[in-house]
Coordinates of C-alpha atoms in Angstrom, one line a residue:
X14 CA 7.4 11.3 5.2
X15 CA 3.6 11.5 4.5
X16 CA 1.0 10.3 7.0
X17 CA -0.9 7.1 6.3
X18 CA -4.1 9.1 6.2
X19 CA -2.8 11.3 3.4
X20 CA -1.5 8.3 1.4
X21 CA -5.0 6.6 1.8
X22 CA -6.7 9.8 0.6
X23 CA -4.5 10.0 -2.5
X24 CA -5.1 6.3 -3.4
X25 CA -8.9 6.6 -2.9
X26 CA -9.2 9.9 -4.9
X27 CA -7.3 8.5 -7.8
X28 CA -8.9 5.1 -7.7
X29 CA -5.6 3.2 -7.4
X30 CA -7.0 0.6 -5.0
X31 CA -10.5 -0.2 -3.7
X32 CA -11.4 0.5 0.0
X33 CA -11.3 -3.2 1.0
X34 CA -7.8 -3.7 -0.3
X35 CA -6.5 -0.5 1.2
X36 CA -7.8 -1.7 4.6
X37 CA -6.0 -5.1 4.2
X38 CA -2.7 -3.5 3.3
X39 CA -3.0 -1.0 6.1
X40 CA -3.5 -3.8 8.6
X41 CA -0.5 -5.7 7.2
X42 CA 1.7 -2.5 7.3
X43 CA 0.7 -2.0 10.9
X44 CA 1.6 -5.6 11.8
X45 CA 5.1 -5.0 10.3
X46 CA 5.3 -1.6 11.9
X47 CA 5.8 0.0 8.5
X48 CA 4.4 3.3 7.1
X49 CA 1.7 2.5 4.5
X50 CA 3.6 4.0 1.5
X51 CA 6.7 2.1 2.4
X52 CA 4.7 -1.2 2.5
X53 CA 2.9 -0.6 -0.8
X54 CA 6.1 0.4 -2.7
X55 CA 8.2 -2.3 -1.1
X56 CA 5.8 -5.0 -2.1
X57 CA 5.4 -3.7 -5.6
X58 CA 1.7 -3.0 -5.1
X59 CA 2.0 0.6 -6.4
X60 CA 5.1 2.2 -7.9
X61 CA 6.7 5.1 -6.0
X62 CA 6.2 7.5 -9.0
X63 CA 2.5 6.6 -9.4
X64 CA 1.8 7.0 -5.7
X65 CA 3.5 10.4 -5.3
X66 CA 2.1 11.8 -8.6
X67 CA -1.3 10.9 -7.1
X68 CA -0.4 12.9 -4.0
X69 CA 0.6 15.8 -6.2
X70 CA -2.8 15.7 -8.1
X71 CA -4.6 15.6 -4.7
X72 CA -2.6 18.6 -3.4
X73 CA -3.1 20.4 -6.8
X74 CA 0.6 20.9 -7.3
X75 CA 2.8 19.7 -10.2
X76 CA 4.8 16.5 -10.0
X77 CA 8.5 16.4 -11.0
X78 CA 10.8 13.5 -11.8
X79 CA 14.2 14.4 -10.6
X80 CA 15.9 11.4 -12.2
X81 CA 18.9 12.5 -14.3
X82 CA 18.1 16.2 -13.6
X83 CA 21.3 18.3 -13.3
X84 CA 20.9 20.9 -10.6
X85 CA 23.2 24.0 -10.7
X86 CA 25.5 24.2 -7.6
X87 CA 24.3 27.7 -6.6
X88 CA 20.7 26.6 -6.7
X89 CA 21.3 23.3 -4.8
X90 CA 23.0 25.2 -1.9
X91 CA 20.0 27.5 -1.5
X92 CA 18.7 24.8 0.9
X93 CA 21.3 23.5 3.4
X94 CA 22.1 19.8 3.1
X95 CA 20.8 18.8 6.6
X96 CA 17.5 20.6 6.0
X97 CA 17.2 19.0 2.6
X98 CA 17.8 15.5 4.1
X99 CA 15.6 15.9 7.2
X100 CA 12.6 17.5 5.5
X101 CA 12.8 15.8 2.0
X102 CA 13.1 19.0 0.1
X103 CA 15.5 20.2 -2.6
X104 CA 15.9 23.3 -4.7
X105 CA 16.3 22.5 -8.4
X106 CA 15.7 25.7 -10.4
X107 CA 15.9 29.5 -9.9
X108 CA 14.7 32.5 -11.9
X109 CA 14.6 36.2 -11.1
X110 CA 10.9 35.6 -10.0
X111 CA 11.0 32.5 -7.9
X112 CA 12.8 29.3 -6.7
X113 CA 11.4 25.9 -7.6
X114 CA 11.6 23.3 -4.9
X115 CA 10.7 19.6 -4.9
X116 CA 9.4 18.1 -1.7
X117 CA 7.5 15.0 -0.4
X118 CA 4.9 17.0 1.6
X119 CA 3.7 20.1 -0.3
X120 CA 1.6 21.0 2.8
X121 CA 4.7 21.5 5.1
X122 CA 4.1 25.2 5.4
X123 CA 6.7 25.7 8.2
X124 CA 9.5 24.4 6.0
X125 CA 8.3 26.4 2.9
X126 CA 8.2 29.6 5.0
X127 CA 11.7 28.9 6.3
X128 CA 13.1 28.4 2.8
X129 CA 11.2 31.5 1.6
X130 CA 12.8 33.7 4.2
X131 CA 16.2 32.2 3.5
X132 CA 16.2 32.8 -0.3
X133 CA 14.2 36.0 -0.2
X134 CA 12.1 34.9 -3.2
X135 CA 8.7 33.3 -3.7
X136 CA 8.7 29.5 -3.7
X137 CA 7.1 27.3 -6.4
X138 CA 6.4 23.9 -4.9
X139 CA 6.6 20.6 -6.7
X140 CA 6.0 17.1 -5.4
X141 CA 8.8 14.5 -6.0
X142 CA 9.4 11.0 -4.7
X143 CA 11.6 10.4 -1.6
X144 CA 14.0 8.4 -3.8
X145 CA 14.2 11.2 -6.3
X146 CA 15.1 13.8 -3.7
X147 CA 17.6 11.5 -2.1
X148 CA 19.4 10.8 -5.4
X149 CA 19.5 14.5 -6.3
X150 CA 20.9 15.2 -2.8
X151 CA 24.0 13.2 -3.6
X152 CA 25.2 16.3 -5.5
X153 CA 25.8 18.0 -2.2
X154 CA 28.8 15.7 -1.3
X155 CA 30.2 15.9 -4.9
X156 CA 30.2 19.7 -4.8
X157 CA 31.7 19.8 -1.3
X158 CA 34.6 17.5 -2.3
X159 CA 35.4 19.5 -5.4
X160 CA 35.5 22.8 -3.4
X161 CA 37.8 21.2 -0.8
X162 CA 40.2 20.2 -3.5
X163 CA 40.2 23.7 -4.9
X164 CA 40.9 25.2 -1.5
X165 CA 44.0 23.1 -1.0
X166 CA 45.3 24.2 -4.4
X167 CA 44.4 27.9 -3.9
X168 CA 45.7 28.3 -0.3
X169 CA 48.4 25.7 -0.2
X170 CA 47.0 24.7 3.3
X171 CA 46.5 21.0 3.7
X172 CA 44.8 20.8 7.1
X173 CA 44.7 17.0 7.0
X174 CA 48.5 16.6 6.7
X175 CA 49.0 19.2 9.5
X176 CA 46.8 17.1 11.8
X177 CA 48.7 14.0 10.9
X178 CA 52.0 15.7 11.7
X179 CA 50.6 17.3 14.9
X180 CA 52.2 20.6 14.0
X181 CA 49.2 22.8 14.7
X182 CA 49.8 25.3 17.5
X183 CA 53.6 24.7 17.6
X184 CA 54.6 27.3 15.0
X185 CA 53.4 30.3 16.8
X186 CA 52.0 33.1 14.7
X187 CA 52.2 31.2 11.4
X188 CA 50.0 28.4 12.7
X189 CA 47.3 30.9 13.8
X190 CA 47.4 32.6 10.4
X191 CA 47.1 29.3 8.6
X192 CA 44.1 28.4 10.8
X193 CA 42.5 31.8 10.3
X194 CA 42.9 31.3 6.5
X195 CA 41.3 27.9 6.8
X196 CA 38.4 29.5 8.7
X197 CA 37.8 32.0 5.9
X198 CA 37.3 29.3 3.2
X199 CA 33.8 29.5 1.8
X200 CA 32.9 25.8 2.3
X201 CA 33.9 26.1 6.0
X202 CA 31.9 29.2 6.5
X203 CA 29.0 27.6 4.7
X204 CA 29.2 24.4 6.8
X205 CA 29.3 26.3 10.1
X206 CA 26.5 28.7 9.1
X207 CA 24.4 25.7 7.9
X208 CA 25.0 23.9 11.2
X209 CA 24.0 26.9 13.3
X210 CA 21.0 27.7 11.1
X211 CA 19.8 24.1 11.0
X212 CA 20.2 23.7 14.8
X213 CA 18.1 26.8 15.3
X214 CA 15.5 25.5 12.9
X215 CA 15.4 22.2 14.7
X216 CA 15.1 23.9 18.1
X217 CA 18.2 22.0 19.2
X218 CA 19.6 22.7 22.7
X219 CA 23.2 21.6 21.9
X220 CA 25.4 21.0 18.9
X221 CA 28.2 18.3 19.3
X222 CA 31.0 18.4 16.7
X223 CA 33.2 15.3 17.4
X224 CA 36.4 14.4 15.7
X225 CA 36.9 10.7 14.7
X226 CA 39.9 9.0 13.1
X227 CA 38.7 9.5 9.5
X228 CA 35.7 11.9 9.8
X229 CA 33.9 14.5 11.9
X230 CA 30.4 13.6 13.2
X231 CA 27.8 16.2 14.0
X232 CA 25.1 15.5 16.5
X233 CA 22.2 17.7 17.8
X234 CA 20.4 17.3 21.1
X235 CA 16.8 18.0 20.4
X236 CA 14.1 17.5 23.1
X237 CA 16.8 16.0 25.3
X238 CA 17.8 13.3 22.9
X239 CA 21.1 13.3 20.9
X240 CA 20.9 12.2 17.3
X241 CA 23.5 12.2 14.5
X242 CA 22.6 14.7 11.7
X243 CA 25.6 14.5 9.4
X244 CA 29.2 13.2 8.9
X245 CA 31.7 15.6 7.5
X246 CA 35.1 15.0 5.9
X247 CA 38.1 15.1 8.2
X248 CA 39.6 17.9 6.1
X249 CA 37.0 20.3 7.5
X250 CA 37.8 19.6 11.1
X251 CA 40.3 22.4 11.9
X252 CA 38.6 24.9 9.6
X253 CA 35.3 24.4 11.5
X254 CA 37.0 24.7 14.9
X255 CA 38.9 27.8 13.8
X256 CA 35.7 29.4 12.5
X257 CA 33.9 28.8 15.8
X258 CA 37.0 30.0 17.8
X259 CA 37.0 33.2 15.9
X260 CA 33.3 33.7 16.5
X261 CA 33.7 33.0 20.2
X262 CA 36.9 35.1 20.5
X263 CA 39.0 32.1 21.6
X264 CA 42.7 31.3 21.0
X265 CA 43.2 29.8 17.6
X266 CA 46.5 28.1 18.4
X267 CA 45.5 26.6 21.7
X268 CA 44.9 22.8 21.3
X269 CA 46.0 21.3 24.6
X270 CA 43.7 23.1 27.1
X271 CA 39.9 23.4 27.3
X272 CA 38.4 26.7 26.2
X273 CA 35.1 28.4 26.9
X274 CA 33.4 31.3 25.1
X275 CA 30.2 32.8 23.7
X276 CA 28.9 34.5 20.7
X277 CA 25.5 35.7 19.5
X278 CA 23.4 35.5 16.3
X279 CA 20.7 38.1 15.8
X280 CA 18.2 38.3 12.9
X281 CA 14.7 39.7 12.7
X282 CA 13.4 36.2 13.4
X283 CA 15.5 35.2 16.4
X284 CA 18.2 36.1 18.9
X285 CA 20.3 33.1 19.9
X286 CA 23.3 33.0 22.2
X287 CA 25.8 30.2 21.7
X288 CA 27.8 29.0 24.7
X289 CA 31.0 27.3 23.4
X290 CA 33.0 24.6 25.1
X291 CA 36.1 23.1 23.5
X292 CA 38.1 20.2 25.0
X293 CA 41.1 18.2 23.6
X294 CA 40.3 14.5 22.8
X295 CA 42.3 11.7 21.2
X296 CA 41.5 12.7 17.5
X297 CA 41.6 16.5 17.9
X298 CA 39.3 18.8 19.8
X299 CA 35.6 18.2 20.6
X300 CA 33.3 21.2 20.3
X301 CA 30.0 21.6 22.0
X302 CA 27.7 24.6 21.6
X303 CA 24.7 25.2 23.9
X304 CA 22.0 27.3 22.2
X305 CA 20.1 29.8 24.4
X306 CA 17.1 31.5 22.8
X307 CA 17.3 35.0 24.3
X308 CA 14.1 36.0 22.5
X309 CA 12.1 33.1 23.9
X310 CA 9.0 33.9 25.8
X311 CA 9.2 32.8 29.5
X312 CA 6.6 30.2 30.2
X313 CA 3.9 30.5 32.7
X314 CA 3.2 27.8 35.4
X315 CA 0.4 26.2 33.4
X316 CA 2.6 25.8 30.3
X317 CA 5.3 24.0 32.4
X318 CA 2.9 21.1 32.8
X319 CA 1.9 21.4 36.5
X320 CA -1.5 19.7 37.3
X321 CA -4.2 21.7 39.0
X322 CA -3.5 20.6 42.6
X323 CA 0.2 21.1 42.3
X324 CA -0.4 24.5 40.7
X325 CA -2.5 25.7 43.7
X326 CA 0.2 24.5 46.2
X327 CA 3.0 26.3 44.3
X328 CA 1.0 29.5 44.0
X329 CA 0.3 29.6 47.8
X330 CA 4.0 29.1 48.5
X331 CA 5.1 31.8 46.0
X332 CA 3.0 34.3 47.9
X333 CA 4.9 33.7 51.1
X334 CA 7.4 36.5 52.0
X335 CA 10.1 34.2 53.2
X336 CA 11.3 30.6 53.3
X337 CA 12.8 28.3 50.7
X338 CA 11.5 26.8 47.5
X339 CA 13.6 23.9 46.2
X340 CA 13.5 22.4 42.7
X341 CA 15.3 19.0 42.3
X342 CA 16.2 16.7 39.5
X343 CA 19.2 15.6 37.4
X344 CA 21.0 17.8 34.9
X345 CA 18.7 18.6 31.9
X346 CA 15.4 18.1 33.8
X347 CA 14.3 21.7 33.4
X348 CA 15.0 23.0 36.9
X349 CA 16.4 26.3 35.6
X350 CA 13.3 26.9 33.4
X351 CA 11.1 26.3 36.5
X352 CA 13.1 28.8 38.6
X353 CA 13.0 31.5 35.9
X354 CA 9.2 31.0 35.5
X355 CA 8.7 31.5 39.2
X356 CA 11.1 34.6 39.2
X357 CA 9.1 36.0 36.3
X358 CA 5.9 35.8 38.4
X359 CA 7.6 37.4 41.4
X360 CA 9.4 40.1 39.3
X361 CA 7.7 43.4 40.1
X362 CA 9.1 46.9 40.7
X363 CA 8.2 46.5 44.4
X364 CA 10.8 43.8 45.1
X365 CA 14.6 43.4 44.7
X366 CA 15.5 40.1 43.1
X367 CA 19.2 39.0 43.1
X368 CA 20.7 35.8 41.7
X369 CA 24.0 33.9 41.8
X370 CA 24.1 31.5 38.8
X371 CA 26.6 29.3 36.9
X372 CA 26.0 30.1 34.1
X373 CA 23.5 32.9 33.5
X374 CA 21.3 31.3 30.9
X375 CA 18.7 34.1 30.3
X376 CA 18.7 37.8 31.0
X377 CA 15.7 39.1 33.0
X378 CA 14.8 42.8 33.3
X379 CA 15.0 44.2 36.9
X380 CA 16.8 41.1 38.1
X381 CA 20.4 41.5 39.4
X382 CA 22.1 38.4 38.0
X383 CA 25.7 37.5 39.1
X384 CA 27.9 34.8 37.5
X385 CA 29.8 32.5 39.8
X386 CA 33.4 32.0 38.7
X387 CA 35.5 29.4 40.4
X388 CA 38.7 30.7 38.6
X389 CA 38.6 33.9 40.7
X390 CA 37.2 32.1 43.8
X391 CA 33.7 33.8 43.3
X392 CA 31.8 30.7 44.5
X393 CA 28.0 30.3 45.2
X394 CA 28.7 30.7 48.9
X395 CA 30.7 34.0 48.5
X396 CA 28.3 35.4 46.0
X397 CA 25.3 34.6 48.2
X398 CA 27.0 36.2 51.2
X399 CA 27.6 39.4 49.0
X400 CA 24.0 39.4 47.8
X401 CA 22.7 39.6 51.4
X402 CA 24.4 43.0 51.6
X403 CA 22.4 44.2 48.6
X404 CA 19.1 44.5 50.4
X405 CA 17.4 41.6 48.5
X406 CA 13.8 40.5 49.0
X407 CA 14.1 37.4 46.8
X408 CA 17.3 35.4 46.2
X409 CA 17.9 32.8 43.6
X410 CA 20.9 30.4 44.0
X411 CA 21.6 28.4 40.9
X412 CA 22.5 25.3 42.9
X413 CA 23.2 24.2 46.5
X414 CA 26.3 22.1 46.2
X415 CA 27.9 22.2 49.6
X416 CA 27.3 22.8 53.3
X417 CA 28.5 26.5 53.2
X418 CA 26.0 27.4 50.5
X419 CA 23.2 25.4 52.1
X420 CA 23.9 27.0 55.5
X421 CA 23.8 30.6 54.1
X422 CA 20.7 29.9 52.0
X423 CA 18.9 28.4 55.0
X424 CA 19.8 31.4 57.2
X425 CA 18.7 33.8 54.5
X426 CA 15.3 32.1 54.3
X427 CA 15.0 32.3 58.1
X428 CA 15.8 36.0 58.3
X429 CA 13.0 37.2 56.0
X430 CA 14.1 36.4 52.5
X431 CA 12.4 34.2 49.9
X432 CA 15.1 31.8 48.6
X433 CA 14.8 29.8 45.3
X434 CA 17.3 27.1 44.6
X435 CA 18.0 23.7 43.1
X436 CA 19.5 20.4 44.3
X437 CA 20.6 17.3 42.5
X438 CA 18.3 14.6 44.0
X439 CA 16.2 11.9 42.3
X440 CA 12.9 12.7 44.0
X441 CA 11.3 15.2 46.3
X442 CA 11.4 13.0 49.5
X443 CA 15.2 12.5 49.2
X444 CA 15.9 16.3 49.3
X445 CA 15.2 16.8 53.0
X446 CA 17.6 14.1 54.3
X447 CA 20.2 15.4 51.7
X448 CA 20.2 18.8 53.4
X449 CA 20.6 17.0 56.8
X450 CA 23.5 15.0 55.3
X451 CA 25.2 18.3 54.4
X452 CA 25.3 19.2 58.1
X453 CA 22.2 21.5 58.4
X454 CA 20.4 21.2 61.7
X455 CA 17.0 19.4 61.4
X456 CA 15.1 22.2 63.1
X457 CA 16.5 24.7 60.5
X458 CA 15.4 22.6 57.6
X459 CA 11.9 22.0 58.9
X460 CA 11.4 25.7 59.7
X461 CA 12.6 27.2 56.5
X462 CA 11.8 24.8 53.6
X463 CA 8.3 25.6 52.2
X464 CA 8.0 23.3 49.2
X465 CA 10.0 20.8 47.2
X466 CA 9.4 20.3 43.5
X467 CA 11.0 17.2 41.8
X468 CA 10.7 17.1 38.1
X469 CA 11.7 15.5 34.8
X470 CA 11.2 16.5 31.2
X471 CA 9.3 14.3 28.8
X472 CA 9.0 14.7 25.0
X473 CA 5.5 15.6 23.8
X474 CA 3.9 13.6 21.0
X475 CA 3.9 15.3 17.6
X476 CA 0.3 16.4 17.1
X477 CA 0.7 16.0 13.3
X478 CA 1.3 12.2 13.4
X479 CA -0.4 11.2 16.7
X480 CA -2.2 7.8 16.7
X481 CA -4.1 6.1 19.5
X482 CA -4.0 2.5 20.7
X483 CA -5.5 0.5 23.6
X484 CA -3.2 -1.2 26.1
X485 CA -3.8 -4.9 26.3
X486 CA -3.4 -7.3 29.2
X487 CA 0.0 -8.5 28.0
X488 CA 1.4 -4.9 27.9
X489 CA 0.0 -4.1 31.3
X490 CA 1.6 -7.3 32.7
X491 CA 4.9 -6.4 31.1
X492 CA 4.9 -3.0 32.8
X493 CA 4.4 -4.7 36.1
X494 CA 7.0 -7.4 35.5
X495 CA 9.8 -5.5 33.7
X496 CA 9.4 -2.1 35.3
X497 CA 8.2 -3.0 38.8
X498 CA 5.0 -0.9 38.5
X499 CA 2.1 -1.8 40.8
X500 CA -0.6 -1.6 38.2
X501 CA -3.5 -1.8 40.7
X502 CA -2.0 1.0 42.8
X503 CA -1.3 3.1 39.7
X504 CA -4.8 2.7 38.5
X505 CA -6.3 3.7 41.9
X506 CA -4.1 6.8 42.0
X507 CA -5.0 7.8 38.5
X508 CA -8.7 7.3 39.3
X509 CA -8.4 9.6 42.4
X510 CA -6.7 12.3 40.3
X511 CA -9.4 12.1 37.7
X512 CA -12.1 11.8 40.4
X513 CA -13.5 8.8 38.6
X514 CA -14.4 5.2 39.7
X515 CA -11.5 2.8 39.7
X516 CA -11.5 0.3 36.8
X517 CA -11.1 -3.3 38.2
X518 CA -9.0 -4.2 35.1
X519 CA -6.4 -1.5 36.0
X520 CA -5.0 0.3 33.0
X521 CA -5.6 -2.6 30.6
X522 CA -7.9 -1.4 27.8
X523 CA -7.0 2.3 28.5
X524 CA -6.6 4.5 25.4
X525 CA -3.0 5.8 25.0
X526 CA -1.2 7.6 22.2
X527 CA 2.1 7.7 20.3
X528 CA 3.6 9.5 17.3
X529 CA 4.2 7.6 14.0
X530 CA 6.9 10.1 12.8
X531 CA 6.4 12.7 10.0
X532 CA 8.2 15.6 8.3
X533 CA 7.0 18.0 11.0
X534 CA 9.0 16.1 13.7
X535 CA 11.9 14.8 11.6
X536 CA 10.4 11.3 11.8
X537 CA 10.9 11.2 15.6
X538 CA 7.2 11.1 16.6
X539 CA 7.9 13.8 19.2
X540 CA 8.0 17.6 19.1
X541 CA 8.7 19.7 22.2
X542 CA 8.9 18.9 25.9
X543 CA 6.8 19.2 29.0
X544 CA 7.5 18.6 32.7
X545 CA 6.2 15.8 35.0
X546 CA 6.3 16.7 38.7
X547 CA 5.9 15.5 42.3
X548 CA 5.5 18.1 45.0
X549 CA 6.0 17.9 48.7
X550 CA 4.3 20.7 50.7
X551 CA 5.9 21.1 54.1
X552 CA 3.0 20.3 56.3
X553 CA 3.3 20.1 60.1
X554 CA 3.5 16.3 60.0
X555 CA 6.4 16.4 57.5
X556 CA 8.2 19.1 59.5
X557 CA 7.9 16.9 62.5
X558 CA 9.4 14.0 60.6
X559 CA 12.3 16.1 59.4
X560 CA 12.9 17.4 63.0
X561 CA 13.1 13.7 64.1
X562 CA 15.6 13.0 61.3
X563 CA 13.0 10.8 59.4
X564 CA 14.3 8.9 56.4
X565 CA 13.3 9.6 52.8
X566 CA 11.0 6.6 52.9
X567 CA 9.2 7.9 56.0
X568 CA 8.8 11.3 54.3
X569 CA 7.6 9.8 51.1
X570 CA 5.0 7.6 52.9
X571 CA 3.6 10.6 54.8
X572 CA 3.5 12.8 51.6
X573 CA 1.6 10.0 49.8
X574 CA -0.9 9.8 52.7
X575 CA -1.5 13.5 52.3
X576 CA -2.2 13.1 48.6
X577 CA 1.1 13.6 46.8
X578 CA 1.2 12.4 43.2
X579 CA 4.5 10.8 42.1
X580 CA 6.2 11.8 38.8
X581 CA 5.3 8.5 37.3
X582 CA 1.6 9.0 38.1
X583 CA 1.7 12.6 36.8
X584 CA 3.3 11.2 33.6
X585 CA 0.7 8.5 33.1
X586 CA -2.0 11.1 33.4
X587 CA -0.3 13.1 30.6
X588 CA 0.0 9.8 28.6
X589 CA -3.7 9.2 29.0
X590 CA -4.4 12.8 27.9
X591 CA -2.3 12.3 24.7
X592 CA 0.5 14.6 25.8
X593 CA 3.3 12.1 25.9
X594 CA 3.9 8.3 25.7
X595 CA 4.3 5.6 28.2
X596 CA 7.8 4.9 26.8
X597 CA 8.8 8.4 27.6
X598 CA 7.6 8.2 31.1
X599 CA 9.5 5.0 31.7
X600 CA 12.6 6.5 30.1
X601 CA 12.9 9.5 32.3
X602 CA 11.6 8.0 35.6
X603 CA 13.8 4.8 35.7
X604 CA 16.7 5.1 38.2

């Protein structure tokens, strides 16, 4: 949807309301937590058509009323349905010279460029109302239903009845052939291609295709959050599964056991690898695809989100020839990205870097990457033992899961290798006692671990719809009461980090930010992610505590005395800087 500022500009330029009334309505819309256009239209202050035709005049593009307009099927499907729905855009006319599209925001250049590449023709942009685009979009479902009916007539395959009778996979070769035929149907191919293309366009990390009793739901994980993007007819379920199984070179007629595979899509714009996992569930088979962008530029340490002090500590430890660097956090907290970023810095022709991973997510030149495989008993421990005979300088172990792997990694770090690895712990201080719990001797841990980085990923505020607000006393008190945050201590810590005087009011009155939601961020208010960190540098005092089997609490207290910033404090600094929101910090740091 359009930003409130753009709506105000259109109203003012076309003299629809005077400035005083606009301000009144803007205040009322904010009180109801409604976008300005939604408030004005809902309260019959301005009609939707007048408002959006005014926007069109301001943008110097034509306005089109899509009501009762018949759109040819071949033109309609030039833009995939999920993209049409998410970005309020629809193709309604095509000539040999251009494609005419109607959209809410004619200045959404990213979407226009995407459509231009997809149709390989110039785009002529019109502005239409959101309701007009939504009504015209109903034709997608009508066309799909008609094509499904024609498939059943042409092929004689009724997937739905096969599912009901549970006969798939029990007729040997015939069942595989039937499924293969279903996978070749044009609507199935189009649906799968659209899903993959839309997921790439949305920068999704995972696609979930989940069978229900009467439908198939499709969800994307974008910036760490799962959201439903569409619901498909049950008839398409097996066709979609068969199509993906063919792409990933999996068994078509296997429905009782889990299957894993991979496939790749390469174009001039992107190179994406899809890691496929299929597992039987009550209503069929659930399909999850992890998207790995092989053409993605590896980040540098600054882009990860490390603050200046943490950055200096990490750089010092990366320059050490031996010892262990540990990155901790739950699944999906960005540990692998941090490890790859560090390896990229260390990756020179003068060193031999070897890894044992599960799975290998990104290929790196000059790095010898091995894939752990439990099916053939090639575990992290066995892989790590083999790597030590490969004359390595730097070793990366995907994860330390057991005593054997931990013991070999610690000994490797002690015998002149730099070891990078991850552990699943909630914070930095808990990592050291965790190694002791695995059975590693305290003196070995204290003498080999150089630095521990605990991290989470938070969503970044969309820069296109960012708005500021000041925290009031009530909100500050709520943070203290509901989330157990010591506001006074937090304020003092933030002041130290910013090298400013502490405000006696704490964080009440501080300027923070949030995203309102727009077409650029699919109305989420967030776009992209960044890390928040806490780092424990192994000083002599902390080494002594570990050698004495100190608790996580003892280690945390000592690290705080030495200036360690917690993840929450790092997050609040980023919230004050307009990078993320307080809600995001609380979401990822709560335990």
